[in-house]
Short mmCIF file of C-alpha atoms in Angstrom, two decimals:
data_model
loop_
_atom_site.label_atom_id
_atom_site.label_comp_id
_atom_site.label_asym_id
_atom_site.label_seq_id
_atom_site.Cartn_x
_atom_site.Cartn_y
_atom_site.Cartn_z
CA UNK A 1 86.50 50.25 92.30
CA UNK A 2 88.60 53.12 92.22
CA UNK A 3 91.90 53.60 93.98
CA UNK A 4 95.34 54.71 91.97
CA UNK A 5 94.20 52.87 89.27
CA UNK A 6 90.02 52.99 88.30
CA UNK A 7 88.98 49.37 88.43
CA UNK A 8 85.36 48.20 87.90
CA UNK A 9 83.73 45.41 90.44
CA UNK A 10 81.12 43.56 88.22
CA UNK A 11 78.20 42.33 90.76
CA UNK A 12 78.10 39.15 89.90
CA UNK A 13 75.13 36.27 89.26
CA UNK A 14 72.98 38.49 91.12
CA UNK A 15 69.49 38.74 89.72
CA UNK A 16 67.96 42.28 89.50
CA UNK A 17 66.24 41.67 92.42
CA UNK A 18 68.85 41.90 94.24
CA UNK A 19 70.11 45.60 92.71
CA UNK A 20 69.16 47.73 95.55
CA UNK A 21 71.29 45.62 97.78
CA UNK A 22 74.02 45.73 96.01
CA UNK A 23 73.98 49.38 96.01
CA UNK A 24 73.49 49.58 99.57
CA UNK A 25 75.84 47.77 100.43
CA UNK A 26 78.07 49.37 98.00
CA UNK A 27 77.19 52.85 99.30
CA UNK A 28 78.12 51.87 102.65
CA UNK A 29 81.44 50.99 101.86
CA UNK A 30 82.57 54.12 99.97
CA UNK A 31 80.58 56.15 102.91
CA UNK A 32 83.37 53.97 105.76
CA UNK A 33 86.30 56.04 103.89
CA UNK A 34 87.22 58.45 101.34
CA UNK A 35 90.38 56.58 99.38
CA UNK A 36 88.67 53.91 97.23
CA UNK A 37 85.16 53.92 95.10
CA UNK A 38 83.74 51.10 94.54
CA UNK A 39 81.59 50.76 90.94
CA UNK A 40 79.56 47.99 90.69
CA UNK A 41 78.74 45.73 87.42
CA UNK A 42 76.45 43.36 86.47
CA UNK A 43 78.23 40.98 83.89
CA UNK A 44 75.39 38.08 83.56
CA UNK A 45 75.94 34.42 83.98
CA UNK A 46 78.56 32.55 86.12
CA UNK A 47 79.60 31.59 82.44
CA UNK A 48 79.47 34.75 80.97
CA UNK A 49 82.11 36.55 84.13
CA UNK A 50 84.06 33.61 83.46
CA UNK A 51 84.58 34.07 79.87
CA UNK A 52 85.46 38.00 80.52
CA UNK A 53 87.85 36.83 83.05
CA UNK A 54 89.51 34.22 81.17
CA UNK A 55 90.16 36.79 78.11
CA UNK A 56 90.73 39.81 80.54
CA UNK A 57 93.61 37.68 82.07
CA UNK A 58 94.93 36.45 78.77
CA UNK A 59 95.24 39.84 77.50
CA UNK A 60 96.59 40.65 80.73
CA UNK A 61 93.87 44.29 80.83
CA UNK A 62 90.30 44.91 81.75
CA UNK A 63 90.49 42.77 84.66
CA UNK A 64 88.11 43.20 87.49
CA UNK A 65 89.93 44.77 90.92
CA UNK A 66 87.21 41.74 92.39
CA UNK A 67 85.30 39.23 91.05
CA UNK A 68 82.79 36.87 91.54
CA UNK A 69 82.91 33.19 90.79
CA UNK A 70 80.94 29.98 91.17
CA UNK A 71 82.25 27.52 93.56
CA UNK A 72 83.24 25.11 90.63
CA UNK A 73 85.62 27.64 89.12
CA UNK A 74 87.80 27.70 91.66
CA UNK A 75 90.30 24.74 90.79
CA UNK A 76 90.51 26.53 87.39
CA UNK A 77 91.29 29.91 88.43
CA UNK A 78 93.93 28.57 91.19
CA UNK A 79 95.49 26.35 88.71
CA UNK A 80 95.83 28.80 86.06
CA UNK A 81 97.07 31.90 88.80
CA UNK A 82 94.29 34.04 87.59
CA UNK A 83 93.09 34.81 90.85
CA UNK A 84 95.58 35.68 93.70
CA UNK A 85 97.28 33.51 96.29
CA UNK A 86 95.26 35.61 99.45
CA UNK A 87 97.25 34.46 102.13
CA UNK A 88 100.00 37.13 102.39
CA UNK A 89 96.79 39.82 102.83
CA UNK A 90 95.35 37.25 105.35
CA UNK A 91 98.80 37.17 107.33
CA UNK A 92 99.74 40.72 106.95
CA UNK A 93 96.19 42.06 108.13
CA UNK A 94 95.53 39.05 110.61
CA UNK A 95 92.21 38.12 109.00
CA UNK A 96 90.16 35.67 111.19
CA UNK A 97 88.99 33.24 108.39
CA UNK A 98 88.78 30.31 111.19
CA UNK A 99 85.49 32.24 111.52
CA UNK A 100 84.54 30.86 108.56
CA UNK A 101 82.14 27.79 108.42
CA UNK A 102 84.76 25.06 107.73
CA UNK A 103 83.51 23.61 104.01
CA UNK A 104 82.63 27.36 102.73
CA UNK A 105 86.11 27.79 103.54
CA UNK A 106 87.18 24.78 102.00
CA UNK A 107 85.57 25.64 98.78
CA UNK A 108 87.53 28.49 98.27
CA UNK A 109 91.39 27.20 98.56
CA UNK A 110 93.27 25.52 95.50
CA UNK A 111 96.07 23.05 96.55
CA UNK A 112 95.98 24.43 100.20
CA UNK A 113 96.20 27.67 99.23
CA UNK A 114 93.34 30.65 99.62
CA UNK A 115 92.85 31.88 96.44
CA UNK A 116 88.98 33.44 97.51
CA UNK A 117 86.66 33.64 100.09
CA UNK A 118 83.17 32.63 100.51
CA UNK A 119 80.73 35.43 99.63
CA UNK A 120 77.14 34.39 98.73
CA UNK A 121 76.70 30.59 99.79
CA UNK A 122 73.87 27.99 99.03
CA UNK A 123 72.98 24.61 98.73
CA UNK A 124 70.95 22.28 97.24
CA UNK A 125 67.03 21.81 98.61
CA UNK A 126 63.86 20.81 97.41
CA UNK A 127 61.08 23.65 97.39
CA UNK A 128 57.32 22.09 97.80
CA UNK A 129 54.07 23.10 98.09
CA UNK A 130 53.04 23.25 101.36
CA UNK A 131 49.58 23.92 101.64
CA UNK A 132 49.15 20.79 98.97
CA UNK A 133 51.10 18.70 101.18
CA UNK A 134 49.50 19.69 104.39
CA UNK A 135 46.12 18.44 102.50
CA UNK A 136 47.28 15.58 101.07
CA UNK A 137 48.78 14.21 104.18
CA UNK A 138 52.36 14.22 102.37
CA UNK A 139 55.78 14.27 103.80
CA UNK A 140 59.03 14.53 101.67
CA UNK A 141 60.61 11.24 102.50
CA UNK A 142 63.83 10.91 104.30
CA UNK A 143 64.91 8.15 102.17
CA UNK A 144 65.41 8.14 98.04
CA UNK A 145 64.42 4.32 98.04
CA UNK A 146 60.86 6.13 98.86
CA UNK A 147 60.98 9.12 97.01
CA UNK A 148 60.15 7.07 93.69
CA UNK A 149 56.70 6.24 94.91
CA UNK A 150 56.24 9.35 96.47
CA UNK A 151 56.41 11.07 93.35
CA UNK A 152 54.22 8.35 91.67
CA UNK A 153 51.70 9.00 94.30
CA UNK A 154 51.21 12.82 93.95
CA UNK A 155 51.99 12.69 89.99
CA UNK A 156 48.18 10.38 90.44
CA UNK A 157 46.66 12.08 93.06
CA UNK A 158 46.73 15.62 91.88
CA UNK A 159 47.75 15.55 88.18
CA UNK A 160 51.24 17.50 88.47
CA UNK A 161 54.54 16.65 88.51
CA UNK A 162 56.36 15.57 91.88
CA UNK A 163 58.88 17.29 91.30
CA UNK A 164 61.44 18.93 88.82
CA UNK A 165 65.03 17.92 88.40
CA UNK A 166 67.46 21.06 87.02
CA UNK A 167 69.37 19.70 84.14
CA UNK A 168 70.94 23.51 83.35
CA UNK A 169 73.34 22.56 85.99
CA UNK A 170 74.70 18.97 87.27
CA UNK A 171 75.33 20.42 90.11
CA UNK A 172 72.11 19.93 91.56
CA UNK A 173 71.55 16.37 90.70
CA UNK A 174 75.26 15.46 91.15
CA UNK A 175 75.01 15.00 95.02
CA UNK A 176 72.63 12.02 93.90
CA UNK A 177 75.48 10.00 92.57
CA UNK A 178 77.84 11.31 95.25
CA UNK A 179 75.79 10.39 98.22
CA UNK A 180 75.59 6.51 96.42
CA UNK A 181 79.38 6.52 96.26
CA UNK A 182 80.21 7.68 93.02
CA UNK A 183 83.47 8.99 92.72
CA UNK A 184 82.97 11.08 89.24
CA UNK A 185 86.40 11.25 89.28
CA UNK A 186 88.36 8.17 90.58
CA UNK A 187 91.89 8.45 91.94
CA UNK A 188 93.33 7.17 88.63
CA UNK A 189 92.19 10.29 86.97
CA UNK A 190 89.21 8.66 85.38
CA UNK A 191 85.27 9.13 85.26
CA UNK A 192 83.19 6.77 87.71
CA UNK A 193 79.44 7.61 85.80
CA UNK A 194 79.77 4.85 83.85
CA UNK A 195 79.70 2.41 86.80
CA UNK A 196 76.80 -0.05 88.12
CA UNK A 197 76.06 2.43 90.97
CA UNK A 198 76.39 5.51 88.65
CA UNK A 199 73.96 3.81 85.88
CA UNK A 200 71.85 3.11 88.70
CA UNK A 201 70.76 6.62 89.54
CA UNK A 202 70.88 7.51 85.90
CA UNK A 203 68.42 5.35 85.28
CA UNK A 204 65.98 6.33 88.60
CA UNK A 205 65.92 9.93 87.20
CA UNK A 206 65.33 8.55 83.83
CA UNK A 207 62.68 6.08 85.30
CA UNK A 208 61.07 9.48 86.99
CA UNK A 209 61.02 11.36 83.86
CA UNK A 210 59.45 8.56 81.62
CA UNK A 211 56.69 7.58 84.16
CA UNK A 212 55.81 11.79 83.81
CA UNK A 213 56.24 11.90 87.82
CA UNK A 214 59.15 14.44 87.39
CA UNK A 215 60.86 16.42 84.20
CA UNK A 216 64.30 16.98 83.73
CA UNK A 217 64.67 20.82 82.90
CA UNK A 218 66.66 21.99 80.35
CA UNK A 219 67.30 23.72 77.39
CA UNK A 220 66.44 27.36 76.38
CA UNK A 221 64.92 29.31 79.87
CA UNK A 222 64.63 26.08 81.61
CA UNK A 223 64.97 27.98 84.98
CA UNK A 224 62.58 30.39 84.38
CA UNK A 225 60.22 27.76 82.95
CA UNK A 226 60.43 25.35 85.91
CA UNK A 227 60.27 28.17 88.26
CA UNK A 228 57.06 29.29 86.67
CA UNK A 229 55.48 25.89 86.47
CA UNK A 230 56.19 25.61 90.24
CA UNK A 231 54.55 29.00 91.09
CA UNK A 232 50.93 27.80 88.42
CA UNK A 233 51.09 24.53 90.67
CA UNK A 234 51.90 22.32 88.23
CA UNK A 235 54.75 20.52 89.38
CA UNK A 236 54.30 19.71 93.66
CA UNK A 237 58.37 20.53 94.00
CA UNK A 238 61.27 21.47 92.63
CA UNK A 239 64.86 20.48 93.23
CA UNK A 240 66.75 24.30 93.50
CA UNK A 241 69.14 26.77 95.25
CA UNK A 242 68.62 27.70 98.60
CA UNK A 243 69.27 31.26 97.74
CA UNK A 244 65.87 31.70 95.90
CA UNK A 245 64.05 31.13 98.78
CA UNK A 246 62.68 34.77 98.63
CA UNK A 247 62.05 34.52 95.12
CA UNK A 248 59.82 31.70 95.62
CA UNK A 249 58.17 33.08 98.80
CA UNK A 250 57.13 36.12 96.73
CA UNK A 251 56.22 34.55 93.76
CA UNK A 252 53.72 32.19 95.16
CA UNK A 253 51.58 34.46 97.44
CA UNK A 254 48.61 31.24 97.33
CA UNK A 255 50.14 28.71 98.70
CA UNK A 256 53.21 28.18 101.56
CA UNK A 257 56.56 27.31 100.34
CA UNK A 258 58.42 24.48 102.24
CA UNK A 259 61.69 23.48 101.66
CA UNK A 260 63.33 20.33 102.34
CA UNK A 261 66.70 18.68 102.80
CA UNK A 262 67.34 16.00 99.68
CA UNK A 263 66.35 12.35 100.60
CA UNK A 264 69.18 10.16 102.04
CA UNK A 265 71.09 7.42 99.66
CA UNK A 266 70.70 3.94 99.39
CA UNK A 267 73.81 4.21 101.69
CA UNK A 268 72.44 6.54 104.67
CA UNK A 269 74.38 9.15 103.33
CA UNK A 270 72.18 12.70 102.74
CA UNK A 271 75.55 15.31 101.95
CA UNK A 272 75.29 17.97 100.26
CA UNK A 273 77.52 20.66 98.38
CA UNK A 274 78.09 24.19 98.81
CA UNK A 275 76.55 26.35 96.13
CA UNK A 276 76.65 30.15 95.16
CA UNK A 277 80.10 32.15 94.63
CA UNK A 278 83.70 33.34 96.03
CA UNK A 279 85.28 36.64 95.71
CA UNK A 280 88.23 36.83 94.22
CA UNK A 281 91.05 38.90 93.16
CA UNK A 282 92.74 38.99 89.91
CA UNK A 283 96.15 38.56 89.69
CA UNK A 284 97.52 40.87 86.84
CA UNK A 285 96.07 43.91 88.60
CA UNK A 286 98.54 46.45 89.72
CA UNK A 287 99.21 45.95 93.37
CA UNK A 288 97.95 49.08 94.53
CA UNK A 289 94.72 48.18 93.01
CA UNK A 290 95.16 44.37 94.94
CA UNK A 291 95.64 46.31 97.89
CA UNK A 292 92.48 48.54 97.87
CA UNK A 293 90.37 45.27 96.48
CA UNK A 294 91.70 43.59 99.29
CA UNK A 295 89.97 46.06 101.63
CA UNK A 296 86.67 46.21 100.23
CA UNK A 297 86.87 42.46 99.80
CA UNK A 298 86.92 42.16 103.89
CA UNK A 299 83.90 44.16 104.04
CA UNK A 300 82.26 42.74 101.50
CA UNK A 301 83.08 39.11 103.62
CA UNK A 302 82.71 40.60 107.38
CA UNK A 303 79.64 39.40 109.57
CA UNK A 304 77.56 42.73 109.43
CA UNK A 305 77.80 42.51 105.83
CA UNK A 306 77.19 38.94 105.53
CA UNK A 307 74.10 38.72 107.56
CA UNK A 308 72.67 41.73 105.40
CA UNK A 309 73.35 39.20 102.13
CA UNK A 310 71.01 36.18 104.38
CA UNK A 311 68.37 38.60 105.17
CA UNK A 312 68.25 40.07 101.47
CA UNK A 313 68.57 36.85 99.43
CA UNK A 314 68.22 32.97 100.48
CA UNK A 315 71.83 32.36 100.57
CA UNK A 316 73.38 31.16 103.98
CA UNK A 317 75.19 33.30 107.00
CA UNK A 318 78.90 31.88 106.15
CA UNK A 319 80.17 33.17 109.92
CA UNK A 320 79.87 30.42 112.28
CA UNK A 321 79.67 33.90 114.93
CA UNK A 322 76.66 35.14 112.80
CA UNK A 323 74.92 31.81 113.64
CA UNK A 324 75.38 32.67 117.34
CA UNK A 325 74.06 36.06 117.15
CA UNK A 326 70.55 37.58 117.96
CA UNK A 327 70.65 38.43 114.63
CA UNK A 328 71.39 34.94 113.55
CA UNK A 329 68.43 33.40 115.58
CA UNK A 330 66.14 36.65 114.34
CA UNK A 331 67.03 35.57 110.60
CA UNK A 332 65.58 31.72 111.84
CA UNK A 333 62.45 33.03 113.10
CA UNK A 334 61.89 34.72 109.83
CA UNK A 335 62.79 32.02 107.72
CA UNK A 336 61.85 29.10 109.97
CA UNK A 337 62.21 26.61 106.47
CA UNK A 338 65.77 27.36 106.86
CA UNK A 339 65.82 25.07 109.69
CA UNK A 340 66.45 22.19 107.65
CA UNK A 341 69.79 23.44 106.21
CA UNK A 342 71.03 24.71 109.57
CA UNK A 343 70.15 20.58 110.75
CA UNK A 344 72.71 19.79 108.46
CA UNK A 345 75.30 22.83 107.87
CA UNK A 346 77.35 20.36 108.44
CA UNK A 347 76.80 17.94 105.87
CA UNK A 348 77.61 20.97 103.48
CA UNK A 349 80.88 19.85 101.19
CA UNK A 350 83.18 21.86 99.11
CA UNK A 351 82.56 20.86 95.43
CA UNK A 352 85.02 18.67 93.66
CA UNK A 353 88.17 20.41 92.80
CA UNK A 354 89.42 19.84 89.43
CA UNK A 355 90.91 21.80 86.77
CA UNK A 356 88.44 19.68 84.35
CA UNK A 357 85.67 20.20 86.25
CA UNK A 358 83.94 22.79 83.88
CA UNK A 359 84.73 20.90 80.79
CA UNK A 360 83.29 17.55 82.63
CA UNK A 361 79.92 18.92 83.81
CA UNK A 362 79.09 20.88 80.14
CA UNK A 363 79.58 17.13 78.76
CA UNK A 364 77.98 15.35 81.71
CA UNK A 365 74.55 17.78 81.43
CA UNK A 366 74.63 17.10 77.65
CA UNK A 367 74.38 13.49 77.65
CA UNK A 368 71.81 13.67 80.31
CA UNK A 369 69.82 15.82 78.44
CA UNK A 370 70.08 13.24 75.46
CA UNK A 371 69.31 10.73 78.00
CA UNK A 372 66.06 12.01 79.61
CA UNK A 373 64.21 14.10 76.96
CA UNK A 374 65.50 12.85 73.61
CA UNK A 375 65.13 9.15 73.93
CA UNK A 376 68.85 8.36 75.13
CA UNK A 377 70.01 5.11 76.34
CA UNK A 378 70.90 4.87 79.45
CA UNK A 379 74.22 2.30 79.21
CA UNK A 380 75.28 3.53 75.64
CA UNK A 381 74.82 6.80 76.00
CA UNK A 382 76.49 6.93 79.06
CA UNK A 383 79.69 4.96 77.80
CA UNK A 384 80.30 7.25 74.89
CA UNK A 385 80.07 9.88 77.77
CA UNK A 386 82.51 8.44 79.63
CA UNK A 387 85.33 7.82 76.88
CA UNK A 388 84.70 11.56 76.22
CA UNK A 389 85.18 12.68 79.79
CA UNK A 390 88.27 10.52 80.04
CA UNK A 391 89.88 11.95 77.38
CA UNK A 392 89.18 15.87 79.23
CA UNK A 393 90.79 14.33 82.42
CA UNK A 394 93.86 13.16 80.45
CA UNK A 395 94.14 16.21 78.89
CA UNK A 396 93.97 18.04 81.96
CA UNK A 397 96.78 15.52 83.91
#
């Protein structure tokens, strides 16, 4: 972005897919005035923006005018001030965010205050093959008490895995201790997966991965590699991001793509937590440059904008009014799978909010990953996990 002082965008997670979007939508916000110019970037990884932030802001130069971030980042960046307090630009321009679906919204505040704003949204689902399900007679099951058997029964049936569970990221099998009533971080400031419940559903996954009905993904290219297994047909689902419903679509032109919502907990419970990225902007930037990043962030956010993002990518309108819209109900008959997610938009949650929270999931996705596919135990492993999680959360008191 360029305005009195040249500031680059990066463009975020966005996979190359997605370039020619970007630069349309780019294009049509330095063709709406003649002030600002907007460069876009492609940094890499969630991880890898958030480690050029982090030093950008340190040194205090090189900063971003905007910049993307994943939903569990937020806490961080509030708590440390690297991203600005947005309200004052929300007052002084009178920018509707009650527009905004309420736990998108959510996601993006720090201690009450609106430090981003949802941009490209998602959640977790579970992508299946249709057309084998359709044959088979098989329904996802509402319930995880039969989603065990389930995957038992197509693991025998038709020789693949049932399904796939993402261990890259906990935040797609995290909801499956939330939903049992695992705190993960307690009000005392301490870690909850060591507890009976917690242990419980570690040891279901585990129990899935031993019995060869599922395979806990990680390591080097593990998203690629599950992605391409589900594509060949060897695994019947995968547990993913709504926003790569495209992706999938296009990569699997022999067979329909469902999607489904993630079976309900032992406690009736079926929530689910918002995925994707906020915008941002840096704090040490000049304030003319805050003030032209604040612009382009509004288009970037608006509803014609926004519903351009749903139609290009899997990841969800965040306007409650682009819902409403003939536009809104057009995007539903193209993607009628969506119709799942829009069930239960409201089951969507803002992630947990904690300055530890990247610290705590890097060591909570190692130990699993010890625990599943190199012969882990289940209760010890999990206890030394715990006393090292513990100590993070003190540190971050």
């Amino acid at each position: 972005m360029r305005s009195p002082n040249p500031s680059p965008l990066p463009g975020g997670t966005l996979e190359s897919q997605y370039d020619d979007l970007v630069a349309d939508v780019v294009k049509k916000f330095n063709e709406t005035q003649s002030l600002i110019t907007v460069e876009a970037q492609y940094i890499g990884s969630y991880k890898d923006i958030n480690e050029a932030l982090v030093a950008a802001h340190a040194a205090g130069t090189g900063l971003p005018a905007i910049a993307v971030a994943n939903t569990d980042y937020v806490a961080s960046y509030g708590d440390s001030g690297l991203f600005e307090n947005l309200d004052p630009y929300i007052e002084s321009t009178s920018y509707d965010t009650d527009d905004f679906s309420a736990g998108l919204l959510l996601s993006s505040q720090f201690e009450g205050k609106q430090v981003a704003l949802p941009f490209l949204h998602s959640t977790q689902v579970i992508y299946y093959n249709k057309t084998m399900a359709d044959a088979n007679g098989w329904t996802i099951p509402e319930k995880i008490e039969d989603f065990t058997p389930f995957l038992a029964e197509v693991h025998k049936t038709a020789g693949v895995y049932g399904t796939v569970v993402p261990g890259w990221d906990q935040w797609y099998f995290e909801t499956l201790y939330l939903n049992e009533g695992v705190q993960i971080i307690t009000d005392d400031n301490t870690c909850d997966l060591g507890s009976d419940t917690a242990l419980g559903v570690t040891s279901m996954i585990k129990d899935w991965c031993d019995a060869g009905d599922a395979y806990f993904a990680a390591g080097t290219d593990a998203s690629a590699t599950m992605r391409q297994n589900f594509y060949d047909q060897k695994t019947f689902s995968v547990m993913h991001t709504s926003s790569l419903y495209n992706n999938y679509v296009d990569k699997c032109p022999d067979f329909e793509v469902g999607m489904a919502w993630y079976p309900a907990a032992s406690t009736g419970d079926k929530n689910s937590e918002v995925g994707g990225c906020v915008l941002g902007i840096p704090s040490k930037n000049d304030q003319a440059t805050k003030n032209a990043a604040w612009q382009f962030l509004q288009f970037l956010c608006g509803k014609e904008v926004n519903m351009e993002w749903a139609e290009g990518t899997g990841y969800l309108p965040t306007r409650n009014s682009v819902l409403e819209t003939d536009e809104g109900k057009q995007f539903l008959e193209k993607k009628p799978a969506f119709q799942c997610i829009f069930d239960n938009l409201n089951l969507i949650n803002p992630r947990i909010q904690n300055s530890a929270w990247s610290e705590l999931a890097t060591t909570w996705k190692n130990y699993m990953e010890v625990i599943m596919n190199q012969g882990g135990d289940v209760n010890s492993d999990s206890e030394d996990m715990v006393t090292e999680i513990d100590e993070i959360l003190a540190d971050h008191a």
